[in-house]
Amino acid sequence: MISTREVFALILAAGSGARFGSGDKLWQSLLGRKVWQFSFEQFAKHPMVSGVAVVCPPDRIADYRKEIGNRATVVEGGRTRAESARLGLAVAPRDAALIAVHDAARPLVSQSLLTKLFEAASEHGSAIPALPVVDSLKNELGEPVDRSGLRAVQTPQVFRREWLAEAYATGEEATDDAELVRRAGHPLRFVPGEPTNVKITRTEDMKLLNRLVPTEVRVGHGYDIHAFAEGRRLILGGVEIPWHKGLAGHSDADALTHAIMDALLGAAGLPDIGCRFPNTDPTWKDANSLSLLASVAKELTESGCRILNIDATIVAQAPKMAPFAEQMKANLASAMGVSHRKIGLKATTHEGVGSLGREEGIACFAAALIAAPLDDCGG
C-alpha cells in the first residue's frame, strides 16, 4: 500500500483552449473561484500528496505565482501537452514514487477518486480513471461501432515515476500520458472514473459545471428597528417615502435593507453589519444602504455563494407601504444582482400594540436562503 505523501502532482494548465472561445477557460469564475483552483486545492490538501507543480503558459506565470504563493511550484509549459508534462516532471522531487498528471480543465476531481488512483498506482504501477462509453457510436459512414471494449479516459493519470520518465524520454506525442506509458511497454490499470469529473472544452460546459459543483443550502435571519425622528428622510428598500418623519440612524437608516444584509451575512457565517459598518465610523455617516448591500452581495458571490431567495417583512403602523413595495423589490434586486422574483416583501401593521403600534418606529425582519459551495468539492 501507498505510504504517506508519496505522490507529486503535475497540474497541466498550459493548453491553448482554442475551442473554448474568448478568454482563458482556466481563469473563468466557477462559483466564485477560478476553474484551476478547484483541482489545485484538491491535490494540495490530499494527505498522500507531497507537492504540486502547476505548468502554465509563459504569460500566466506571474498570475499563478501571485495566487499560489509558496504552496506550489509554477513551471513554464511547452508547445505540446507531452512537452509541458516533461517540464513539470523535471521539478518533481527525486523521492516522489508516484507522479499524478492532471488536466486543470477538470475542476471537479474528488478526494475519493484521488485516493483510489493513488492506491491502485502504488500496487500496479499505473492508474487511469475511465468510464464505459454509453452512447451509441457510428463511424463517418454511419456504420455502428462496437463500444463494448471502449472507455472514456479521464485524468488524473498516476504512474510510477520511472515509468513516466521513460515514456517522456522518447520525445513522442500523444493525447494523454497513458498512451506514452503503454508505448513504453508498461501495463495500464484502469480505475472507475467519475461522471462529474468532466473536462471544460466549450463555453457551454461552464453551465454544466455550475450545476455540478457540490453546494449546501444555508439560511440566515436578519432584524432591524429604528425610531422615528424629526428632520430625517424615511427610506426603505432604497425608496424615499413621503412622510413627516424619517428614521433615526447613522447611515440612511434603511431598516429593510439592513435586515436583508444581516440575513445574508448570517447565512454565509460572516460578521453582521454592526461589525462591518459600525455607527462609530464616520465613513458610514449617511451612507446609502443599497450600496452597502451591493458590497455584501458581491462578497458572497466572490466566495462562491448564490442568493436563492429573500423573504422580508416591514412592520409599520404608518405610513402604508403597499404603493412602494414593487420599487423596493426592484431596488433590492438590482443591488444584489438577482431577479426581483427571488424577493418576497410583505408589510403589516402592529395593530396599535406597543411602540411600533404607537408609530414610534419601524421594524423589519428578513430571511435569506443561499447556496454555498461545500468545502470539499466532489467529496
mmCIF file of C-alpha atoms in Angstrom:
data_model
loop_
_atom_site.group_PDB
_atom_site.id
_atom_site.type_symbol
_atom_site.label_atom_id
_atom_site.label_comp_id
_atom_site.label_asym_id
_atom_site.label_seq_id
_atom_site.Cartn_x
_atom_site.Cartn_y
_atom_site.Cartn_z
ATOM 1 C CA MET A 1 0.000 0.000 0.000
ATOM 2 C CA ILE A 2 0.979 3.591 -0.538
ATOM 3 C CA SER A 3 2.919 5.397 2.149
ATOM 4 C CA THR A 4 2.012 8.867 3.312
ATOM 5 C CA ARG A 5 2.922 11.748 0.970
ATOM 6 C CA GLU A 6 4.403 9.625 -1.800
ATOM 7 C CA VAL A 7 2.684 11.392 -4.734
ATOM 8 C CA PHE A 8 3.787 14.504 -6.624
ATOM 9 C CA ALA A 9 1.100 16.149 -8.759
ATOM 10 C CA LEU A 10 1.515 17.920 -12.090
ATOM 11 C CA ILE A 11 -1.424 20.159 -12.972
ATOM 12 C CA LEU A 12 -1.285 20.975 -16.667
ATOM 13 C CA ALA A 13 -2.627 24.459 -17.359
ATOM 14 C CA ALA A 14 -0.645 25.405 -20.461
ATOM 15 C CA GLY A 15 -3.178 24.444 -23.148
ATOM 16 C CA SER A 16 -4.471 26.999 -25.638
ATOM 17 C CA GLY A 17 -8.172 26.335 -25.015
ATOM 18 C CA ALA A 18 -8.907 27.198 -28.653
ATOM 19 C CA ARG A 19 -12.322 25.501 -28.645
ATOM 20 C CA PHE A 20 -13.494 27.403 -25.577
ATOM 21 C CA GLY A 21 -13.853 30.758 -27.308
ATOM 22 C CA SER A 22 -12.819 34.069 -25.805
ATOM 23 C CA GLY A 23 -10.848 34.223 -22.577
ATOM 24 C CA ASP A 24 -8.744 31.735 -20.657
ATOM 25 C CA LYS A 25 -11.107 28.987 -19.525
ATOM 26 C CA LEU A 26 -8.955 28.130 -16.519
ATOM 27 C CA TRP A 27 -9.377 31.669 -15.172
ATOM 28 C CA GLN A 28 -13.139 31.724 -15.619
ATOM 29 C CA SER A 29 -15.144 32.077 -12.414
ATOM 30 C CA LEU A 30 -16.880 28.936 -11.206
ATOM 31 C CA LEU A 31 -18.984 29.666 -8.123
ATOM 32 C CA GLY A 32 -16.602 32.364 -7.015
ATOM 33 C CA ARG A 33 -13.346 30.509 -7.672
ATOM 34 C CA LYS A 34 -11.107 30.200 -10.709
ATOM 35 C CA VAL A 35 -11.521 26.909 -12.568
ATOM 36 C CA TRP A 36 -7.920 25.814 -11.982
ATOM 37 C CA GLN A 37 -8.181 26.478 -8.237
ATOM 38 C CA PHE A 38 -10.637 23.609 -7.709
ATOM 39 C CA SER A 39 -8.273 20.814 -8.734
ATOM 40 C CA PHE A 40 -5.256 22.597 -7.259
ATOM 41 C CA GLU A 41 -6.895 22.680 -3.825
ATOM 42 C CA GLN A 42 -7.914 19.031 -4.073
ATOM 43 C CA PHE A 43 -4.340 17.923 -4.688
ATOM 44 C CA ALA A 44 -2.807 20.397 -2.236
ATOM 45 C CA LYS A 45 -4.866 19.118 0.688
ATOM 46 C CA HIS A 46 -4.701 15.396 -0.059
ATOM 47 C CA PRO A 47 -2.663 13.598 2.639
ATOM 48 C CA MET A 48 -0.851 11.418 0.101
ATOM 49 C CA VAL A 49 0.426 14.360 -1.978
ATOM 50 C CA SER A 50 3.884 15.700 -1.147
ATOM 51 C CA GLY A 51 3.802 18.621 -3.551
ATOM 52 C CA VAL A 52 2.225 20.203 -6.609
ATOM 53 C CA ALA A 53 3.603 21.834 -9.747
ATOM 54 C CA VAL A 54 1.361 23.950 -11.968
ATOM 55 C CA VAL A 55 2.523 24.035 -15.587
ATOM 56 C CA CYS A 56 1.241 27.142 -17.352
ATOM 57 C CA PRO A 57 1.853 29.440 -20.346
ATOM 58 C CA PRO A 58 4.717 31.941 -20.018
ATOM 59 C CA ASP A 59 2.359 34.920 -19.982
ATOM 60 C CA ARG A 60 0.485 33.479 -16.983
ATOM 61 C CA ILE A 61 3.421 32.610 -14.725
ATOM 62 C CA ALA A 62 3.178 35.817 -12.689
ATOM 63 C CA ASP A 63 -0.597 35.388 -12.262
ATOM 64 C CA TYR A 64 -0.298 31.822 -10.974
ATOM 65 C CA ARG A 65 2.579 32.678 -8.660
ATOM 66 C CA LYS A 66 0.601 35.572 -7.208
ATOM 67 C CA GLU A 67 -2.352 33.289 -6.448
ATOM 68 C CA ILE A 68 -0.381 30.252 -5.259
ATOM 69 C CA GLY A 69 2.494 31.873 -3.381
ATOM 70 C CA ASN A 70 4.842 29.273 -1.916
ATOM 71 C CA ARG A 71 2.244 26.493 -1.836
ATOM 72 C CA ALA A 72 3.402 25.014 -5.150
ATOM 73 C CA THR A 73 5.932 25.329 -7.949
ATOM 74 C CA VAL A 74 4.885 27.195 -11.082
ATOM 75 C CA VAL A 75 6.567 25.957 -14.266
ATOM 76 C CA GLU A 76 6.571 27.390 -17.773
ATOM 77 C CA GLY A 77 4.908 24.945 -20.133
ATOM 78 C CA GLY A 78 5.877 23.804 -23.610
ATOM 79 C CA ARG A 79 4.301 23.825 -27.046
ATOM 80 C CA THR A 80 2.577 20.460 -26.580
ATOM 81 C CA ARG A 81 0.948 18.567 -23.747
ATOM 82 C CA ALA A 82 3.732 15.992 -23.547
ATOM 83 C CA GLU A 83 6.393 18.696 -23.533
ATOM 84 C CA SER A 84 4.602 20.523 -20.706
ATOM 85 C CA ALA A 85 4.375 17.306 -18.725
ATOM 86 C CA ARG A 86 8.096 16.648 -19.246
ATOM 87 C CA LEU A 87 8.927 20.127 -17.962
ATOM 88 C CA GLY A 88 6.728 19.533 -14.936
ATOM 89 C CA LEU A 89 8.327 16.182 -14.188
ATOM 90 C CA ALA A 90 11.736 17.860 -14.173
ATOM 91 C CA VAL A 91 10.854 19.773 -10.981
ATOM 92 C CA ALA A 92 9.384 16.776 -9.148
ATOM 93 C CA PRO A 93 11.418 15.609 -6.128
ATOM 94 C CA ARG A 94 13.538 12.529 -6.754
ATOM 95 C CA ASP A 95 11.929 10.721 -3.844
ATOM 96 C CA ALA A 96 8.403 11.033 -5.276
ATOM 97 C CA ALA A 97 7.462 7.442 -6.034
ATOM 98 C CA LEU A 98 4.319 8.314 -7.988
ATOM 99 C CA ILE A 99 3.505 11.159 -10.364
ATOM 100 C CA ALA A 100 -0.090 12.261 -10.955
ATOM 101 C CA VAL A 101 -0.733 14.189 -14.173
ATOM 102 C CA HIS A 102 -3.978 16.151 -14.273
ATOM 103 C CA ASP A 103 -5.687 18.491 -16.713
ATOM 104 C CA ALA A 104 -6.557 21.725 -14.903
ATOM 105 C CA ALA A 105 -9.676 21.882 -17.081
ATOM 106 C CA ARG A 106 -11.173 19.054 -14.969
ATOM 107 C CA PRO A 107 -12.067 21.027 -11.820
ATOM 108 C CA LEU A 108 -14.281 18.505 -10.045
ATOM 109 C CA VAL A 109 -11.831 15.720 -9.316
ATOM 110 C CA SER A 110 -12.719 14.364 -5.882
ATOM 111 C CA GLN A 111 -10.689 13.313 -2.873
ATOM 112 C CA SER A 112 -12.125 9.813 -3.058
ATOM 113 C CA LEU A 113 -11.097 9.394 -6.705
ATOM 114 C CA LEU A 114 -7.582 10.622 -5.916
ATOM 115 C CA THR A 115 -7.258 8.084 -3.113
ATOM 116 C CA LYS A 116 -8.417 5.211 -5.330
ATOM 117 C CA LEU A 117 -5.975 6.190 -8.056
ATOM 118 C CA PHE A 118 -3.025 6.605 -5.706
ATOM 119 C CA GLU A 119 -3.629 3.243 -4.073
ATOM 120 C CA ALA A 120 -4.054 1.460 -7.416
ATOM 121 C CA ALA A 121 -0.903 3.037 -8.867
ATOM 122 C CA SER A 122 1.070 2.122 -5.764
ATOM 123 C CA GLU A 123 0.116 -1.517 -6.248
ATOM 124 C CA HIS A 124 0.099 -1.812 -10.037
ATOM 125 C CA GLY A 125 2.395 0.961 -11.274
ATOM 126 C CA SER A 126 -0.310 2.903 -13.070
ATOM 127 C CA ALA A 127 -3.879 4.061 -12.534
ATOM 128 C CA ILE A 128 -6.074 5.691 -15.171
ATOM 129 C CA PRO A 129 -9.645 6.795 -14.416
ATOM 130 C CA ALA A 130 -12.056 5.706 -17.122
ATOM 131 C CA LEU A 131 -15.771 5.358 -17.735
ATOM 132 C CA PRO A 132 -17.559 2.933 -20.054
ATOM 133 C CA VAL A 133 -18.844 4.515 -23.259
ATOM 134 C CA VAL A 134 -22.634 4.574 -23.017
ATOM 135 C CA ASP A 135 -23.598 6.463 -26.182
ATOM 136 C CA SER A 136 -24.154 4.631 -29.446
ATOM 137 C CA LEU A 137 -21.211 5.145 -31.783
ATOM 138 C CA LYS A 138 -21.051 5.325 -35.573
ATOM 139 C CA ASN A 139 -18.185 5.925 -37.951
ATOM 140 C CA GLU A 140 -18.170 8.598 -40.648
ATOM 141 C CA LEU A 141 -20.057 6.238 -42.989
ATOM 142 C CA GLY A 142 -22.854 5.846 -40.465
ATOM 143 C CA GLU A 143 -21.878 2.288 -39.614
ATOM 144 C CA PRO A 144 -22.175 1.173 -35.972
ATOM 145 C CA VAL A 145 -19.028 0.880 -33.873
ATOM 146 C CA ASP A 146 -18.809 -1.753 -31.164
ATOM 147 C CA ARG A 147 -18.488 0.170 -27.901
ATOM 148 C CA SER A 148 -18.155 -2.861 -25.599
ATOM 149 C CA GLY A 149 -14.381 -2.577 -25.339
ATOM 150 C CA LEU A 150 -14.174 1.214 -25.320
ATOM 151 C CA ARG A 151 -13.531 3.535 -22.403
ATOM 152 C CA ALA A 152 -13.697 7.303 -21.990
ATOM 153 C CA VAL A 153 -10.428 8.177 -20.261
ATOM 154 C CA GLN A 154 -10.068 10.963 -17.691
ATOM 155 C CA THR A 155 -7.330 12.491 -15.567
ATOM 156 C CA PRO A 156 -5.508 12.477 -13.210
ATOM 157 C CA GLN A 157 -3.414 9.624 -14.532
ATOM 158 C CA VAL A 158 -0.949 8.265 -11.998
ATOM 159 C CA PHE A 159 2.267 6.356 -12.739
ATOM 160 C CA ARG A 160 5.464 5.187 -11.156
ATOM 161 C CA ARG A 161 7.948 7.957 -11.649
ATOM 162 C CA GLU A 162 10.423 5.829 -13.609
ATOM 163 C CA TRP A 163 7.688 4.611 -15.982
ATOM 164 C CA LEU A 164 6.605 8.141 -16.763
ATOM 165 C CA ALA A 165 10.177 9.388 -17.179
ATOM 166 C CA GLU A 166 10.876 6.545 -19.611
ATOM 167 C CA ALA A 167 7.718 7.354 -21.577
ATOM 168 C CA TYR A 168 8.563 11.055 -21.843
ATOM 169 C CA ALA A 169 12.169 10.342 -22.820
ATOM 170 C CA THR A 170 11.028 9.077 -26.230
ATOM 171 C CA GLY A 171 10.012 12.604 -27.231
ATOM 172 C CA GLU A 172 6.820 11.248 -28.752
ATOM 173 C CA GLU A 173 3.426 12.940 -28.567
ATOM 174 C CA ALA A 174 0.044 11.537 -27.574
ATOM 175 C CA THR A 175 -3.325 12.819 -26.401
ATOM 176 C CA ASP A 176 -2.669 11.511 -22.904
ATOM 177 C CA ASP A 177 0.147 10.166 -20.762
ATOM 178 C CA ALA A 178 -1.285 6.660 -20.605
ATOM 179 C CA GLU A 179 -0.658 6.178 -24.318
ATOM 180 C CA LEU A 180 3.010 7.114 -23.958
ATOM 181 C CA VAL A 181 3.384 4.760 -20.995
ATOM 182 C CA ARG A 182 1.702 1.974 -22.991
ATOM 183 C CA ARG A 183 4.061 2.526 -25.926
ATOM 184 C CA ALA A 184 6.963 2.247 -23.488
ATOM 185 C CA GLY A 185 5.774 -1.281 -22.716
ATOM 186 C CA HIS A 186 4.182 -0.789 -19.310
ATOM 187 C CA PRO A 187 0.742 -2.134 -18.347
ATOM 188 C CA LEU A 188 -2.183 0.200 -17.742
ATOM 189 C CA ARG A 189 -4.504 -0.239 -14.786
ATOM 190 C CA PHE A 190 -7.953 1.280 -15.265
ATOM 191 C CA VAL A 191 -9.920 2.547 -12.280
ATOM 192 C CA PRO A 192 -13.600 3.573 -12.442
ATOM 193 C CA GLY A 193 -13.745 7.305 -13.080
ATOM 194 C CA GLU A 194 -16.481 9.691 -12.020
ATOM 195 C CA PRO A 195 -19.195 11.182 -14.261
ATOM 196 C CA THR A 196 -18.733 14.561 -12.568
ATOM 197 C CA ASN A 197 -15.026 14.646 -13.450
ATOM 198 C CA VAL A 198 -15.813 16.377 -16.728
ATOM 199 C CA LYS A 199 -13.436 18.447 -18.829
ATOM 200 C CA ILE A 200 -14.226 22.021 -19.787
ATOM 201 C CA THR A 201 -13.836 22.293 -23.540
ATOM 202 C CA ARG A 202 -16.517 24.712 -24.713
ATOM 203 C CA THR A 203 -18.230 27.716 -23.181
ATOM 204 C CA GLU A 204 -21.402 25.674 -22.686
ATOM 205 C CA ASP A 205 -19.521 23.328 -20.354
ATOM 206 C CA MET A 206 -19.355 26.089 -17.735
ATOM 207 C CA LYS A 207 -23.135 25.985 -17.343
ATOM 208 C CA LEU A 208 -22.980 22.253 -16.645
ATOM 209 C CA LEU A 209 -20.119 22.699 -14.171
ATOM 210 C CA ASN A 210 -22.046 25.362 -12.263
ATOM 211 C CA ARG A 211 -24.773 22.778 -11.663
ATOM 212 C CA LEU A 212 -22.328 20.019 -10.739
ATOM 213 C CA VAL A 213 -20.274 21.857 -8.111
ATOM 214 C CA PRO A 214 -21.492 20.475 -4.759
ATOM 215 C CA THR A 215 -23.302 23.076 -2.675
ATOM 216 C CA GLU A 216 -25.219 23.239 0.559
ATOM 217 C CA VAL A 217 -28.236 25.398 1.334
ATOM 218 C CA ARG A 218 -27.897 27.843 4.216
ATOM 219 C CA VAL A 219 -30.466 30.050 5.937
ATOM 220 C CA GLY A 220 -29.900 33.415 7.593
ATOM 221 C CA HIS A 221 -32.165 35.696 9.626
ATOM 222 C CA GLY A 222 -31.941 39.462 9.956
ATOM 223 C CA TYR A 223 -33.747 42.043 12.074
ATOM 224 C CA ASP A 224 -33.517 45.816 12.384
ATOM 225 C CA ILE A 225 -35.536 48.512 14.117
ATOM 226 C CA HIS A 226 -35.234 52.300 14.003
ATOM 227 C CA ALA A 227 -37.138 55.008 15.846
ATOM 228 C CA PHE A 228 -38.813 57.871 14.029
ATOM 229 C CA ALA A 229 -37.071 61.236 14.201
ATOM 230 C CA GLU A 230 -37.954 64.732 13.027
ATOM 231 C CA GLY A 231 -35.949 66.161 10.175
ATOM 232 C CA ARG A 232 -34.987 62.790 8.716
ATOM 233 C CA ARG A 233 -35.931 61.161 5.411
ATOM 234 C CA LEU A 234 -37.880 57.900 5.504
ATOM 235 C CA ILE A 235 -36.024 55.419 3.292
ATOM 236 C CA LEU A 236 -36.879 51.733 2.983
ATOM 237 C CA GLY A 237 -35.536 49.450 0.286
ATOM 238 C CA GLY A 238 -33.882 52.474 -1.283
ATOM 239 C CA VAL A 239 -37.226 54.229 -1.773
ATOM 240 C CA GLU A 240 -37.809 57.620 -0.182
ATOM 241 C CA ILE A 241 -41.332 57.534 1.203
ATOM 242 C CA PRO A 242 -43.172 60.851 1.660
ATOM 243 C CA TRP A 243 -43.788 61.172 5.416
ATOM 244 C CA HIS A 244 -43.474 63.865 8.033
ATOM 245 C CA LYS A 245 -40.792 61.917 9.897
ATOM 246 C CA GLY A 246 -37.884 59.699 8.985
ATOM 247 C CA LEU A 247 -35.883 57.030 10.775
ATOM 248 C CA ALA A 248 -33.036 57.925 13.114
ATOM 249 C CA GLY A 249 -29.670 56.370 12.360
ATOM 250 C CA HIS A 250 -26.005 56.829 11.487
ATOM 251 C CA SER A 251 -26.485 55.851 7.839
ATOM 252 C CA ASP A 252 -29.664 56.458 5.857
ATOM 253 C CA ALA A 253 -31.397 54.183 8.430
ATOM 254 C CA ASP A 254 -32.880 51.911 5.762
ATOM 255 C CA ALA A 255 -34.081 49.249 8.188
ATOM 256 C CA LEU A 256 -35.343 46.931 5.443
ATOM 257 C CA THR A 257 -32.008 46.835 3.639
ATOM 258 C CA HIS A 258 -30.172 46.443 6.943
ATOM 259 C CA ALA A 259 -32.251 43.402 7.877
ATOM 260 C CA ILE A 260 -31.594 41.806 4.493
ATOM 261 C CA MET A 261 -27.840 42.399 4.797
ATOM 262 C CA ASP A 262 -27.761 40.738 8.204
ATOM 263 C CA ALA A 263 -29.756 37.789 6.866
ATOM 264 C CA LEU A 264 -27.278 37.287 4.021
ATOM 265 C CA LEU A 265 -24.261 37.661 6.274
ATOM 266 C CA GLY A 266 -25.744 35.255 8.786
ATOM 267 C CA ALA A 267 -26.368 32.639 6.101
ATOM 268 C CA ALA A 268 -22.758 32.972 4.958
ATOM 269 C CA GLY A 269 -21.425 32.798 8.526
ATOM 270 C CA LEU A 270 -19.938 36.303 8.309
ATOM 271 C CA PRO A 271 -19.928 39.158 10.871
ATOM 272 C CA ASP A 272 -23.064 41.316 10.960
ATOM 273 C CA ILE A 273 -23.445 44.888 9.727
ATOM 274 C CA GLY A 274 -22.699 46.283 13.166
ATOM 275 C CA CYS A 275 -19.186 44.870 12.834
ATOM 276 C CA ARG A 276 -18.748 45.732 9.168
ATOM 277 C CA PHE A 277 -20.276 49.216 9.132
ATOM 278 C CA PRO A 278 -20.135 50.430 12.762
ATOM 279 C CA ASN A 279 -22.024 53.590 13.703
ATOM 280 C CA THR A 280 -18.849 54.861 15.355
ATOM 281 C CA ASP A 281 -17.098 55.117 11.977
ATOM 282 C CA PRO A 282 -17.663 58.427 10.160
ATOM 283 C CA THR A 283 -17.135 56.600 6.861
ATOM 284 C CA TRP A 284 -20.687 55.299 7.092
ATOM 285 C CA LYS A 285 -22.326 58.589 8.075
ATOM 286 C CA ASP A 286 -25.458 58.972 5.896
ATOM 287 C CA ALA A 287 -24.277 56.001 3.793
ATOM 288 C CA ASN A 288 -26.564 54.668 1.084
ATOM 289 C CA SER A 289 -27.635 51.273 2.405
ATOM 290 C CA LEU A 290 -28.246 49.885 -1.079
ATOM 291 C CA SER A 291 -24.554 50.453 -1.826
ATOM 292 C CA LEU A 292 -23.662 48.565 1.340
ATOM 293 C CA LEU A 293 -25.999 45.744 0.307
ATOM 294 C CA ALA A 294 -24.322 45.597 -3.105
ATOM 295 C CA SER A 295 -20.919 45.201 -1.434
ATOM 296 C CA VAL A 296 -22.233 42.387 0.775
ATOM 297 C CA ALA A 297 -23.798 40.592 -2.201
ATOM 298 C CA LYS A 298 -20.561 40.979 -4.176
ATOM 299 C CA GLU A 299 -18.550 39.443 -1.340
ATOM 300 C CA LEU A 300 -20.902 36.473 -1.163
ATOM 301 C CA THR A 301 -20.762 35.973 -4.921
ATOM 302 C CA GLU A 302 -16.966 36.102 -4.954
ATOM 303 C CA SER A 303 -16.865 33.449 -2.231
ATOM 304 C CA GLY A 304 -18.992 31.144 -4.386
ATOM 305 C CA CYS A 305 -22.401 31.738 -2.780
ATOM 306 C CA ARG A 306 -25.621 32.213 -4.728
ATOM 307 C CA ILE A 307 -28.608 34.100 -3.359
ATOM 308 C CA LEU A 308 -31.614 31.833 -3.828
ATOM 309 C CA ASN A 309 -34.349 33.762 -2.055
ATOM 310 C CA ILE A 310 -35.071 36.716 0.226
ATOM 311 C CA ASP A 311 -38.264 36.995 2.267
ATOM 312 C CA ALA A 312 -38.774 40.204 4.239
ATOM 313 C CA THR A 313 -41.477 41.832 6.343
ATOM 314 C CA ILE A 314 -41.873 45.508 7.216
ATOM 315 C CA VAL A 315 -43.726 46.195 10.471
ATOM 316 C CA ALA A 316 -45.068 49.754 10.445
ATOM 317 C CA GLN A 317 -48.283 51.228 11.782
ATOM 318 C CA ALA A 318 -47.855 54.046 9.286
ATOM 319 C CA PRO A 319 -47.319 55.031 6.547
ATOM 320 C CA LYS A 320 -48.756 52.477 4.112
ATOM 321 C CA MET A 321 -46.051 50.530 2.307
ATOM 322 C CA ALA A 322 -48.014 48.816 -0.471
ATOM 323 C CA PRO A 323 -47.619 51.648 -3.032
ATOM 324 C CA PHE A 324 -43.838 51.424 -2.767
ATOM 325 C CA ALA A 325 -43.311 47.667 -2.485
ATOM 326 C CA GLU A 326 -42.546 46.911 -6.143
ATOM 327 C CA GLN A 327 -39.965 49.684 -6.396
ATOM 328 C CA MET A 328 -38.354 48.446 -3.183
ATOM 329 C CA LYS A 329 -38.092 44.958 -4.666
ATOM 330 C CA ALA A 330 -36.595 46.329 -7.876
ATOM 331 C CA ASN A 331 -34.003 48.352 -5.950
ATOM 332 C CA LEU A 332 -33.044 45.441 -3.720
ATOM 333 C CA ALA A 333 -32.826 43.016 -6.643
ATOM 334 C CA SER A 334 -30.578 45.399 -8.557
ATOM 335 C CA ALA A 335 -28.250 45.845 -5.573
ATOM 336 C CA MET A 336 -27.934 42.078 -5.073
ATOM 337 C CA GLY A 337 -27.726 41.212 -8.756
ATOM 338 C CA VAL A 338 -30.717 38.861 -8.650
ATOM 339 C CA SER A 339 -34.160 38.704 -10.208
ATOM 340 C CA HIS A 340 -36.925 40.579 -8.389
ATOM 341 C CA ARG A 341 -38.801 37.276 -8.437
ATOM 342 C CA LYS A 342 -36.365 35.996 -5.813
ATOM 343 C CA ILE A 343 -37.561 38.603 -3.322
ATOM 344 C CA GLY A 344 -40.695 38.283 -1.223
ATOM 345 C CA LEU A 345 -41.773 41.500 0.506
ATOM 346 C CA LYS A 346 -44.678 41.998 2.872
ATOM 347 C CA ALA A 347 -45.828 44.819 5.093
ATOM 348 C CA THR A 348 -48.043 44.700 8.163
ATOM 349 C CA THR A 349 -49.120 46.964 10.992
ATOM 350 C CA HIS A 350 -48.587 46.247 14.680
ATOM 351 C CA GLU A 351 -52.305 46.506 15.386
ATOM 352 C CA GLY A 352 -51.732 49.515 17.629
ATOM 353 C CA VAL A 353 -49.754 47.431 20.110
ATOM 354 C CA GLY A 354 -46.504 48.596 21.702
ATOM 355 C CA SER A 355 -44.048 51.177 20.451
ATOM 356 C CA LEU A 356 -44.490 50.175 16.819
ATOM 357 C CA GLY A 357 -48.241 50.380 17.200
ATOM 358 C CA ARG A 358 -47.847 53.895 18.621
ATOM 359 C CA GLU A 359 -45.940 54.910 15.471
ATOM 360 C CA GLU A 360 -42.673 55.370 17.325
ATOM 361 C CA GLY A 361 -40.626 53.491 14.724
ATOM 362 C CA ILE A 362 -40.395 50.764 12.094
ATOM 363 C CA ALA A 363 -39.027 47.217 12.390
ATOM 364 C CA CYS A 364 -38.030 44.847 9.602
ATOM 365 C CA PHE A 365 -37.453 41.106 9.518
ATOM 366 C CA ALA A 366 -35.690 39.186 6.742
ATOM 367 C CA ALA A 367 -34.797 35.604 5.917
ATOM 368 C CA ALA A 368 -32.180 34.714 3.307
ATOM 369 C CA LEU A 369 -31.641 31.408 1.544
ATOM 370 C CA ILE A 370 -28.281 30.936 -0.162
ATOM 371 C CA ALA A 371 -26.371 28.116 -1.847
ATOM 372 C CA ALA A 372 -22.768 27.882 -0.669
ATOM 373 C CA PRO A 373 -20.065 25.585 -2.067
ATOM 374 C CA LEU A 374 -19.034 22.699 0.125
ATOM 375 C CA ASP A 375 -15.500 22.922 1.481
ATOM 376 C CA ASP A 376 -14.664 19.594 -0.130
ATOM 377 C CA CYS A 377 -15.954 19.798 -3.685
ATOM 378 C CA GLY A 378 -16.727 16.373 -5.052
ATOM 379 C CA GLY A 379 -16.311 14.544 -1.742
#
